[in-house]
Coordinates of C-alpha atoms in Angstrom, one line a residue:
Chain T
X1373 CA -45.4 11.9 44.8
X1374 CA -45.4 8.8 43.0
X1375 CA -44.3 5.0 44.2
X1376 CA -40.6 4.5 43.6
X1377 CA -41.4 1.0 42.7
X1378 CA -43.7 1.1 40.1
X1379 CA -44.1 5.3 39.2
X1380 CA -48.1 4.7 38.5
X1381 CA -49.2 5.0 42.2
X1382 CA -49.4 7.7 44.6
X1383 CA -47.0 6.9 47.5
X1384 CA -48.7 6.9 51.0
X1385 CA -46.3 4.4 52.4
X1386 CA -42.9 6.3 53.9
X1387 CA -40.8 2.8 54.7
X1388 CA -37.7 4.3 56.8
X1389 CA -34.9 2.0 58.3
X1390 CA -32.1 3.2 60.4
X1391 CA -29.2 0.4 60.9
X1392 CA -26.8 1.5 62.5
X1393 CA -27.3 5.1 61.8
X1394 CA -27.3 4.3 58.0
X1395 CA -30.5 5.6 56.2
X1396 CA -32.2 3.8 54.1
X1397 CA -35.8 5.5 52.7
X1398 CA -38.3 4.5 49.9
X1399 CA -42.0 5.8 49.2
X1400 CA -44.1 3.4 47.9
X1401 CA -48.0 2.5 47.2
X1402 CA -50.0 0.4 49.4
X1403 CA -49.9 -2.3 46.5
X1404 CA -45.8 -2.5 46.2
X1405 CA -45.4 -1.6 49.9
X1406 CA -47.5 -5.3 50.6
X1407 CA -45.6 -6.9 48.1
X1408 CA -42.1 -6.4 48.7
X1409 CA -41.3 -7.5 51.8
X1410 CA -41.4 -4.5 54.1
X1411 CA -43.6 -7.1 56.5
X1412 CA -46.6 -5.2 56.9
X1413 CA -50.4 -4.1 55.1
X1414 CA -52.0 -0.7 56.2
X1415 CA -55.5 -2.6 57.1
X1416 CA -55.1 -2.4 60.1
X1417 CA -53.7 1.2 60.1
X1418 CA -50.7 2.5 62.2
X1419 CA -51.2 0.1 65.2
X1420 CA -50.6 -2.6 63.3
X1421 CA -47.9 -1.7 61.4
X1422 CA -46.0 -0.5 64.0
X1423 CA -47.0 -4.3 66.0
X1424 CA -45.7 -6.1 62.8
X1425 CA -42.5 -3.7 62.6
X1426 CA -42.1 -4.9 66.7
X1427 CA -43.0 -8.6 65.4
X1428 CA -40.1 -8.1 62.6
X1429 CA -37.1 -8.1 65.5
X1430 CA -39.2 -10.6 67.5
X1431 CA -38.0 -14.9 66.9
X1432 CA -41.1 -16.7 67.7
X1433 CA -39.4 -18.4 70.4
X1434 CA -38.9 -15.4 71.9
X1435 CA -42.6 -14.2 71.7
X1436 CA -43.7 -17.6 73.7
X1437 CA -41.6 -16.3 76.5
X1438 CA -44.8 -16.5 79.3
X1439 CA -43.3 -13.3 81.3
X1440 CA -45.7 -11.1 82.3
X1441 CA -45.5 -8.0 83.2
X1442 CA -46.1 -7.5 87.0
X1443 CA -48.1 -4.0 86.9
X1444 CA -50.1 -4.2 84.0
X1445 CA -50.2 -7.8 82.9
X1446 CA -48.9 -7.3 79.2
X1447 CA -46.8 -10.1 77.6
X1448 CA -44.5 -9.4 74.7
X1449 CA -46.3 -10.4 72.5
X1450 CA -49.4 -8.4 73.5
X1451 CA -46.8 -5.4 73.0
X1452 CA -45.8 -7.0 69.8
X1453 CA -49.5 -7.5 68.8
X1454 CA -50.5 -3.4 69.6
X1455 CA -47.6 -1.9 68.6
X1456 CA -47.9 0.2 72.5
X1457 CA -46.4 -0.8 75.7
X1458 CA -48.7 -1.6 78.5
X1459 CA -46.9 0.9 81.3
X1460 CA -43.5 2.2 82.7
X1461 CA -42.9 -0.7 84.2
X1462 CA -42.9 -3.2 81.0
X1463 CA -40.1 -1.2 79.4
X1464 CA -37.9 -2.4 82.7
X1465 CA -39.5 -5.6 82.4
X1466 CA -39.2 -6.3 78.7
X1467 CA -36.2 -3.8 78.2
X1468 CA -33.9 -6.8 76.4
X1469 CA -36.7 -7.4 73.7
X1470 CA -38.2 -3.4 73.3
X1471 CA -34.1 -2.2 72.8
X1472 CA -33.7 -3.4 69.4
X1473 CA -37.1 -1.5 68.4
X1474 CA -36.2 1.6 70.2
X1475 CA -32.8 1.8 68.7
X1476 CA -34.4 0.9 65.5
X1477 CA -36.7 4.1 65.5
X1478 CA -34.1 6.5 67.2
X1479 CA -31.1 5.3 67.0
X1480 CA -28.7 4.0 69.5
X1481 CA -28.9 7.4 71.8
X1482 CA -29.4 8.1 75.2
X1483 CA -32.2 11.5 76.3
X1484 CA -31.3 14.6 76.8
X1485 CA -33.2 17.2 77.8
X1486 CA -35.6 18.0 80.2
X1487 CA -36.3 15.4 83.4
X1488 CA -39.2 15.4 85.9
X1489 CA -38.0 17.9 88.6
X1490 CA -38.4 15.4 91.3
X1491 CA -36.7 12.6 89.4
X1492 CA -33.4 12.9 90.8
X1493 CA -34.6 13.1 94.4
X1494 CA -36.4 9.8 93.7
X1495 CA -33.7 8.9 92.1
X1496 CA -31.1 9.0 94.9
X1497 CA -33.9 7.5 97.9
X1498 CA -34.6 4.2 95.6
X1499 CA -30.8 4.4 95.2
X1500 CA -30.6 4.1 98.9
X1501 CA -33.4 1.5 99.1
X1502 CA -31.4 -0.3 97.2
X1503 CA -28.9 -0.2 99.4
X1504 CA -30.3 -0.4 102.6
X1505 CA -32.0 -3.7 101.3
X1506 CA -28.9 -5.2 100.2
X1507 CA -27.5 -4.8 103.9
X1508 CA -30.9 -5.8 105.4
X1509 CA -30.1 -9.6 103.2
X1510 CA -26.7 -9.6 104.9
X1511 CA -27.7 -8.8 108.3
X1512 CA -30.3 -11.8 108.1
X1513 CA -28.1 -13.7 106.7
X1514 CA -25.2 -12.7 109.8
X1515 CA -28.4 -13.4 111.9
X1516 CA -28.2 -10.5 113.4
X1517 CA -32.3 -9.6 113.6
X1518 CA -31.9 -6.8 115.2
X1519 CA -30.2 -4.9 112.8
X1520 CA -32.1 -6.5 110.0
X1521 CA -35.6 -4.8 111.6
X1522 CA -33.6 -1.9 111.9
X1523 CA -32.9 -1.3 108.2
X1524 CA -36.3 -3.0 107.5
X1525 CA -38.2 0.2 109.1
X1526 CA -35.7 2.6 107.5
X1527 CA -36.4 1.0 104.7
X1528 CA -40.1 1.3 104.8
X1529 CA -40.0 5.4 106.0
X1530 CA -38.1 5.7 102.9
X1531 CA -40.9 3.7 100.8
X1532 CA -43.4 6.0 102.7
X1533 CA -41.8 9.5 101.2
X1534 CA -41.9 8.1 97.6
X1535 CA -45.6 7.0 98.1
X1536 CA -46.0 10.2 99.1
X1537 CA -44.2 11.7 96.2
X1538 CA -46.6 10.0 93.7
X1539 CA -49.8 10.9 95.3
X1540 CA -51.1 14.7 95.0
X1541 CA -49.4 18.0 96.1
X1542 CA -52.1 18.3 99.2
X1543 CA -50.2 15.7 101.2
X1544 CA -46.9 16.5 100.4
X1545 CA -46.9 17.4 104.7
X1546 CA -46.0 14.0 106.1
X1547 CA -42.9 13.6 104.5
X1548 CA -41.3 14.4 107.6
X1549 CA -42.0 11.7 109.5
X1550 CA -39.1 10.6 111.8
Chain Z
X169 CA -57.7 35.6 74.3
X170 CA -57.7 32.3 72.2
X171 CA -54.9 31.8 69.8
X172 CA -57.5 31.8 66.4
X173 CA -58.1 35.2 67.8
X174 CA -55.0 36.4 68.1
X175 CA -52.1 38.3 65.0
X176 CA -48.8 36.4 65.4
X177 CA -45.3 36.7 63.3
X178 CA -45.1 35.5 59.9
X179 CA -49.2 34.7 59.7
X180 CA -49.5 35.2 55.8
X181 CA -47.9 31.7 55.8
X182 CA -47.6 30.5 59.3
X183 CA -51.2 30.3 61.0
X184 CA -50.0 29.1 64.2
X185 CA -47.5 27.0 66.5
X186 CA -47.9 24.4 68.8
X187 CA -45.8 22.6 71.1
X188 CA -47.5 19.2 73.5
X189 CA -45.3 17.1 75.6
X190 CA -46.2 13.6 76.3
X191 CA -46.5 12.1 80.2
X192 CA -47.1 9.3 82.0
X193 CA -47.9 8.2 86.0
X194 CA -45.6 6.1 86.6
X195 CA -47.5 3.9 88.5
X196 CA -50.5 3.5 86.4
X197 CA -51.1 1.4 83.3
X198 CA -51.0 3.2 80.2
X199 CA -54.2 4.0 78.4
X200 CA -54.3 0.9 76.2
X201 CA -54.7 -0.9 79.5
X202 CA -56.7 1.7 82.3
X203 CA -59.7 1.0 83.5
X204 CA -61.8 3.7 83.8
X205 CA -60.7 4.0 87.5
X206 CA -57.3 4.1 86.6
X207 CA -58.2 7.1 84.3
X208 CA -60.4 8.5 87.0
X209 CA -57.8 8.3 90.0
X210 CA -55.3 10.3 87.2
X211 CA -58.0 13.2 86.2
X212 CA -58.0 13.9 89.9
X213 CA -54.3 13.2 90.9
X214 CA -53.5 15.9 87.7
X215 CA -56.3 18.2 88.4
X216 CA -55.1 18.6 92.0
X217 CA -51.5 19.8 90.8
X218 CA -53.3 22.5 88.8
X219 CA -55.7 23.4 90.9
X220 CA -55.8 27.1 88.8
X221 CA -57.1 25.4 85.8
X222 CA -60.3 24.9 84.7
X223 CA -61.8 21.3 83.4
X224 CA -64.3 20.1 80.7
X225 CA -65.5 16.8 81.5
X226 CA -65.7 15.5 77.9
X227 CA -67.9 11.9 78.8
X228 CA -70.9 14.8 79.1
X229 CA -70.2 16.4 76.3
X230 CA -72.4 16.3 73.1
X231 CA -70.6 14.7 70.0
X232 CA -70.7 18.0 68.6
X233 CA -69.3 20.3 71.8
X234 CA -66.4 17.7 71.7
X235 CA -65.9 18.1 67.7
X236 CA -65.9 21.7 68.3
X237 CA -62.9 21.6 70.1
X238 CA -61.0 19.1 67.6
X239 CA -61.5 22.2 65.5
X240 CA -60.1 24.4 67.3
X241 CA -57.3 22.5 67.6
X242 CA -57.4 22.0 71.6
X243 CA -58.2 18.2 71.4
X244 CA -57.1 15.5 69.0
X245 CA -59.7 13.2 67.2
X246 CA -59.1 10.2 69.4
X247 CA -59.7 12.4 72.4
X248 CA -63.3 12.5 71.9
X249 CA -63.8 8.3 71.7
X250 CA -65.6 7.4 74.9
X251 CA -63.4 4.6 75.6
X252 CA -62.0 6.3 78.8
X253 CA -63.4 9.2 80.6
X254 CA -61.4 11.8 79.3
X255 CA -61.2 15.1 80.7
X256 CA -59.5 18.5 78.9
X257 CA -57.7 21.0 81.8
X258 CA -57.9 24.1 80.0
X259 CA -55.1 27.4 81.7
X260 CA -55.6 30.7 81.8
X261 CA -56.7 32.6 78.1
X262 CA -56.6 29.1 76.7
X263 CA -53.0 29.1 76.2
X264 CA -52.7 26.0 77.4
X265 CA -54.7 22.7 76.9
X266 CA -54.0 19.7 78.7
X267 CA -55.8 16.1 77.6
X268 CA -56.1 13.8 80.1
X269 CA -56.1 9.9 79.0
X270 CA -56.0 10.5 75.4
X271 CA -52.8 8.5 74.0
X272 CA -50.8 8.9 77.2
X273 CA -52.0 9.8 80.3
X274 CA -51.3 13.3 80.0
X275 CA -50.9 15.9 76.8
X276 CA -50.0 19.5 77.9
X277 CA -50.2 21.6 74.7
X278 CA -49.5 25.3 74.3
X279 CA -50.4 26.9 70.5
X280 CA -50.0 30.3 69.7
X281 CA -50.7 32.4 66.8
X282 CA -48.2 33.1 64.2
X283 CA -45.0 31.5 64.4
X284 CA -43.6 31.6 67.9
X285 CA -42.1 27.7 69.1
X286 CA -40.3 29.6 72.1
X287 CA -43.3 31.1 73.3
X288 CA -45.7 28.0 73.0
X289 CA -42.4 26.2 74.6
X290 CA -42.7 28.2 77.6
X291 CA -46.0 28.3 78.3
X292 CA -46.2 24.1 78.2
X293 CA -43.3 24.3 80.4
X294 CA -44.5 26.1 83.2
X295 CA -47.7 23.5 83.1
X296 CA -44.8 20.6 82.8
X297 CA -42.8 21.9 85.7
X298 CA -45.9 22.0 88.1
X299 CA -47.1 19.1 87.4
X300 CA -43.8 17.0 87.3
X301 CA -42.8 18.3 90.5
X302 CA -45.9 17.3 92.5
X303 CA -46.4 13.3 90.7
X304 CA -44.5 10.4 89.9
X305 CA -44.0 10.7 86.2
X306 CA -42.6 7.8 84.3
X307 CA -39.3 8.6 83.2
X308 CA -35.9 7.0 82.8
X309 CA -32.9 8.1 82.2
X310 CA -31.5 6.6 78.9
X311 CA -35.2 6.2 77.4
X312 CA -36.3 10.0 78.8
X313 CA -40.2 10.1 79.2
X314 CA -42.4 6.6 79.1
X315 CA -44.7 6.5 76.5
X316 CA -47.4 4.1 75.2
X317 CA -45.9 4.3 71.8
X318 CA -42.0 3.7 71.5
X319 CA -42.4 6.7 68.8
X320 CA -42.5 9.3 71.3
X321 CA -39.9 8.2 74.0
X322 CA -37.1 10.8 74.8
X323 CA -38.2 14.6 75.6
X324 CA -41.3 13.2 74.5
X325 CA -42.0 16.8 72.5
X326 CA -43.7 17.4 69.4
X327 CA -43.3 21.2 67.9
X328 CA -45.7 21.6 65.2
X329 CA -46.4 24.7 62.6
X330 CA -49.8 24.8 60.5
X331 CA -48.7 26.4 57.8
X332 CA -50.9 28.0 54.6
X333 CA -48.9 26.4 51.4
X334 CA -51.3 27.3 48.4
X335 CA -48.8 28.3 46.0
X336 CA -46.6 25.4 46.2
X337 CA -49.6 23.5 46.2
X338 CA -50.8 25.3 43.1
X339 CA -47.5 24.0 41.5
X340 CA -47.4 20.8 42.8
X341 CA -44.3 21.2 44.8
X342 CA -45.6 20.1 48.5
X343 CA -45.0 16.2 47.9
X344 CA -41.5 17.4 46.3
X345 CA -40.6 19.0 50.0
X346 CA -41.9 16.1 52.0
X347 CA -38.6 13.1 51.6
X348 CA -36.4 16.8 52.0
X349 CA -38.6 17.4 55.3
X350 CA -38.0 13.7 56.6
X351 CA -34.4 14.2 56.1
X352 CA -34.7 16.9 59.1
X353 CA -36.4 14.9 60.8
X354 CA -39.7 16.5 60.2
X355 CA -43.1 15.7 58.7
X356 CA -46.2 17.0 57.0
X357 CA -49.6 16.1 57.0
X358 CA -53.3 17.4 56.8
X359 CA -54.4 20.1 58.9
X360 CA -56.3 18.0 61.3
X361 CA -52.8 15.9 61.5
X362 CA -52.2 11.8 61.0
X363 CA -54.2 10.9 58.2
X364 CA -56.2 14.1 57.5
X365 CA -56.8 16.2 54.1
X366 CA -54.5 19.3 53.5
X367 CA -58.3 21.4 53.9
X368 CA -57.5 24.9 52.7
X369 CA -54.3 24.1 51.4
X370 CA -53.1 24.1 55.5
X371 CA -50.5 21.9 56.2
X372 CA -49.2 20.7 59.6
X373 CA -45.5 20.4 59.8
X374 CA -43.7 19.0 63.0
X375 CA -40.7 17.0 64.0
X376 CA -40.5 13.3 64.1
X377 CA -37.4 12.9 66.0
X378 CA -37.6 12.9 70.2
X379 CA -34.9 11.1 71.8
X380 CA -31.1 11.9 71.8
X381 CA -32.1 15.6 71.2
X382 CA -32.5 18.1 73.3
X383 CA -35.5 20.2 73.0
X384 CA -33.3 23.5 72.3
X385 CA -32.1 21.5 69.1
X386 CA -35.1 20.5 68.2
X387 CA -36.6 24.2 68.6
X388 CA -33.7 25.4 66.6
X389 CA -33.7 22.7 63.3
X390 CA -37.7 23.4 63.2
X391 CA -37.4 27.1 63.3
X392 CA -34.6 26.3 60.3
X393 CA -37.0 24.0 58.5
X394 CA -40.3 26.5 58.7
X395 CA -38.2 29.4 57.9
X396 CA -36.8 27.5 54.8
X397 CA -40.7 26.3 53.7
X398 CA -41.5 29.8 54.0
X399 CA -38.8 30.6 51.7
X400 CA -40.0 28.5 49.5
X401 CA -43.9 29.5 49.4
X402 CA -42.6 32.7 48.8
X403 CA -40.6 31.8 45.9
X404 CA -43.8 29.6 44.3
X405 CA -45.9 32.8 45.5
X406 CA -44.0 34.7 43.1
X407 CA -43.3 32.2 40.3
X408 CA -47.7 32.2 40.0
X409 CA -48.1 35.8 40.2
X410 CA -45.5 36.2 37.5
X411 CA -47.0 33.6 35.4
X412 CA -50.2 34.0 35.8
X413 CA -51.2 37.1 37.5
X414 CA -54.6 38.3 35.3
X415 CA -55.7 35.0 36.3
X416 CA -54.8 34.4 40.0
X417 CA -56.5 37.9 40.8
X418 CA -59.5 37.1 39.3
X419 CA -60.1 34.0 40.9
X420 CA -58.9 35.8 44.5
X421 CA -61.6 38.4 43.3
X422 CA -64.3 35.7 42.5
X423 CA -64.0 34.0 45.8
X424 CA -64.2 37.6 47.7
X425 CA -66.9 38.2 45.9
X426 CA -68.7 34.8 46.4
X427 CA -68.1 35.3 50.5
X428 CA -69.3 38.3 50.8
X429 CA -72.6 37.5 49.0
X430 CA -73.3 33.7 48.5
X431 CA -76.5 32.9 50.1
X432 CA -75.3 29.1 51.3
X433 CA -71.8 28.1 51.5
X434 CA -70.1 24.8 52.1
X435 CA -67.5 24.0 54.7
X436 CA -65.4 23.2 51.3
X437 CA -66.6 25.9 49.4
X438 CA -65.6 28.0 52.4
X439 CA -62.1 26.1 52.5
X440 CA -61.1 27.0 49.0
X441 CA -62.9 30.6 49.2
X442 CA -60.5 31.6 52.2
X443 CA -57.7 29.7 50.9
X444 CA -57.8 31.9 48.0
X445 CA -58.9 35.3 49.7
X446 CA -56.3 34.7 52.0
X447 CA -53.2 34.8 49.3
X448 CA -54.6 37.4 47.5
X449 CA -54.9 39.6 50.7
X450 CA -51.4 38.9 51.5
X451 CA -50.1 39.4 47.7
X452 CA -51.9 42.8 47.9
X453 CA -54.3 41.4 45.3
X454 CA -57.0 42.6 47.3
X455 CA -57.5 45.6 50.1
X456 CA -55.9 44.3 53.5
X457 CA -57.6 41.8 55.2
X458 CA -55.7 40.3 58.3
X459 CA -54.9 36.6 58.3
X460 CA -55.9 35.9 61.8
X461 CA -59.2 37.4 60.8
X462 CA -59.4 35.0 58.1
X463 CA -58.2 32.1 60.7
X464 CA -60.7 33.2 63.4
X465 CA -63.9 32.9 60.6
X466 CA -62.4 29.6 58.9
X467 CA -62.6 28.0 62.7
X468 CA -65.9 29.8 63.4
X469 CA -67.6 28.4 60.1
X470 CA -66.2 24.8 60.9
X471 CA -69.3 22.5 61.2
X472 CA -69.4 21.9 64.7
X473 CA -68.2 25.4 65.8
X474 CA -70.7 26.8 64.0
X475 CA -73.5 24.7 65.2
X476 CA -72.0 25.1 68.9
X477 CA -73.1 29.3 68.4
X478 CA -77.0 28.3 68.0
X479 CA -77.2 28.3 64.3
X480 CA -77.9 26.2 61.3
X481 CA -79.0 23.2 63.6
X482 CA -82.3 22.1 61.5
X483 CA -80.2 20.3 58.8
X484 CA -77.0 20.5 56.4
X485 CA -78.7 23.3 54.2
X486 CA -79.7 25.8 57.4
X487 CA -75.9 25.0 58.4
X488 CA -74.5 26.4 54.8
X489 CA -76.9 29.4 55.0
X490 CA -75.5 29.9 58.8
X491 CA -72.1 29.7 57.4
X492 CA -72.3 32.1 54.5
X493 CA -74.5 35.0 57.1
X494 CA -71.4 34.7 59.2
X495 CA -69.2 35.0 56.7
X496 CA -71.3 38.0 55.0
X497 CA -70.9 39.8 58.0
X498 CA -67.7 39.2 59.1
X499 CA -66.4 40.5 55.4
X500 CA -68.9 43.2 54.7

């Protein structure tokens, strides 16, 4: 089909914006897609695009921030910069500054559908990590040590099943291991 | 059997279906940041959870081995980089491929012939479910499945059709269908996917949407949007053959006649040749020759396919001389 903006081109640029669940779509050429102001070239092919369309939600002052994820070691702005988040983990880390690009390719919805089959049982024991932490900080601060060291082994048996979760199905035998 | 060997429903127009779900280890950096390691620690983890699957080491493969199975569909271009060891897991009748550190760390893909999204649905499940249940996969409950690209997050599912479009080709309709397709939340593109040519007029159609819908839906507004393209070939098959029906049989004729007795043959001569042998055959312009038969020569003849089977390896004219003796035969 042909550019909506200046009907001599061929359009190979699909700009699509979703604000707010409101549609807006145009085909274009590379030639009027760089010149209006969609905010990105095709140089550099997908990757980039997709970076600059991260980059477009981005202030500067936000892409300075020096946070870093703690598992792989990707800033925002290296997310930014690729277009691809680093690991799992950065989209917990950098979850305030990814939203506004998630919801801006998908809308502002929540999965459905299928879920690992031993999420929820994950799930519930870093649920109960959680917890068991929290009263580990008050028995320390009650000074009561010998509760504290308590939890602090429950906790770490617990710690010890998920490891075990996450490495291969041929040691899936020392779960039980109270 | 292999699906390019296989009939399926509806294969006059729909060659074959695909589904691939994305995953990730959750405690591993994605791709764009493994080390090779990293990537080798994951072939192993994955490879122990399907321990009934068999594995192609792609870092020893040739450049053509590994092209040969871009052709076939089981691997993606980007697979066969050498930035990452990279290793395919390949199930039973090759109904099921699985890339290992390609985009994300893993790709489980199911295609079938014909058009069938349940069935290729299935068969990428029961993969899904055995290896989900034995590792930590990345996964959250609002975002769904953790990606490397943001694009994918949700059910993390892409349902994809390549479908044989010459007549609305013929009348320029295919770019007309695309801004309608994108309002379903599906796109088209060349048969070898992002960026590639439409090479004998196959397109690839899939769905663009993958989080906030449930993979049912997204089964069911596909099966709506493939069955509505079919429609519409069919309407554009008849609008040609009532227009120009001397014509169309004669070139159908010509290009049956060239593969059954060209001497060389070109990987796009061969493209447009089947292309056309293949409408006629299913207008009834021709005697009956099965689609899949058609499919299972037009991936035999590919480049590297064909040089994978010993033949044509001097140079680029003992290739098109290997191409057209295969085709000879397969047509006489």
């Amino acid at each position: 089909m042909l550019c909506q903006k200046c009907g001599k081109n061929t359009a190979t640029v699909h700009y699509k914006q979703i604000i707010n669940g409101a549609v807006y779509e145009e085909y274009l050429c590379t030639e009027c897609a760089d010149k209006t102001n969609k905010g990105f070239t095709l140089d550099g092919g997908f990757d980039e695009l997709f970076g600059k369309l991260f980059g477009s939600y981005r202030t500067s002052s936000e892409l300075k921030s020096p946070k870093a994820c703690p598992l792989c070691g990707s800033t925002i702005r290296d997310i930014s910069n690729s277009g691809k988040v680093g690991c799992a983990k950065c989209y917990e880390v950098f979850r305030e500054e990814l939203m506004p690009t998630v919801t801006g390719i998908h809308g502002n919805v929540t999965h459905i559908g299928r879920t690992p089959g031993n999420h929820r049982e994950m799930m519930e024991k870093q649920a109960k990590i959680n917890e068991l932490k929290a009263r580990q900080q008050k028995a320390v601060e009650e000074q009561d040590y010998e509760l504290a060291a308590q939890l602090r082994d429950e906790i770490k048996a617990i710690e010890n099943e998920l490891d075990n979760t996450s490495s291969s199905s041929s040691d899936k035998s020392s779960e039980n291991n109270e | 059997m292999a699906w390019y060997n296989e009939k399926g429903n509806n294969d006059d127009i729909v060659l074959s279906t695909r589904v691939r779900f994305a995953r990730n280890l959750a405690d591993y950096p994605f791709t764009g940041r493994l080390s090779a390691s990293g990537a080798a620690e994951i072939t192993e983890k994955v490879k122990n959870a399907l321990p009934e699957y068999g594995a192609v080491n792609f870092s020893s493969l040739t450049a053509t081995a590994a092209r040969s199975y871009v052709e076939r569909h089981y691997v993606s271009p980007l697979f066969t980089d050498k930035r990452l060891p990279r290793t395919l897991l390949s199930g039973e009748n090759e109904r099921v491929q699985i890339m290992l550190c390609e985009e994300d760390h893993i790709r489980i893909q199911s295609i079938v012939a014909g058009f069938d999204p349940n069935a290729a649905f299935n068969e990428a499940c029961k993969a899904d479910d055995a290896i989900c249940s034995r590792l930590k996969i990345a996964f959250d409950p609002k975002l769904g499945y953790l990606t490397h690209c943001p694009t994918n997050l949700g059910n993390a599912m892409r349902v994809s059709a390549m479908v044989f479009l010459p007549a609305l080709t013929m009348l320029g309709k295919t770019d007309g269908i695309m801004p309608g397709l994108n309002k379903l939340g599906m796109t088209i593109r060349g048969v070898y996917g992002e960026g590639s040519r439409a090479e004998g007029n196959i397109y690839q159609i899939s769905n663009s949407s993958s989080l906030g819908i449930s993979e049912s839906d997204i089964i069911a507004n596909f099966t709506n949007v493939i069955e509505r393209v079919c429609t519409l070939e069919k309407e554009a098959r008849k609008v040609i053959t009532d227009r120009e029906l001397d014509r169309l049989t004669d070139k159908v004729c010509r290009s049956l006649g060239i593969l059954r007795s060209a001497y060389m043959l070109t990987s796009d001569e061969l493209n447009t040749r089947i292309s056309d042998v293949r409408l006629g055959a299913s207008l009834g312009l021709i005697d009956p020759i099965e689609s899949s038969k058609l499919t299972e020569l037009f991936i035999a003849s590919q480049p590297a396919t064909l040089a994978m089977s010993g033949e044509g390896l001097e140079d680029d004219n003992a290739r098109d001389k290997a191409r057209a003796k295969l085709v000879r035969a397969a047509l006489a």
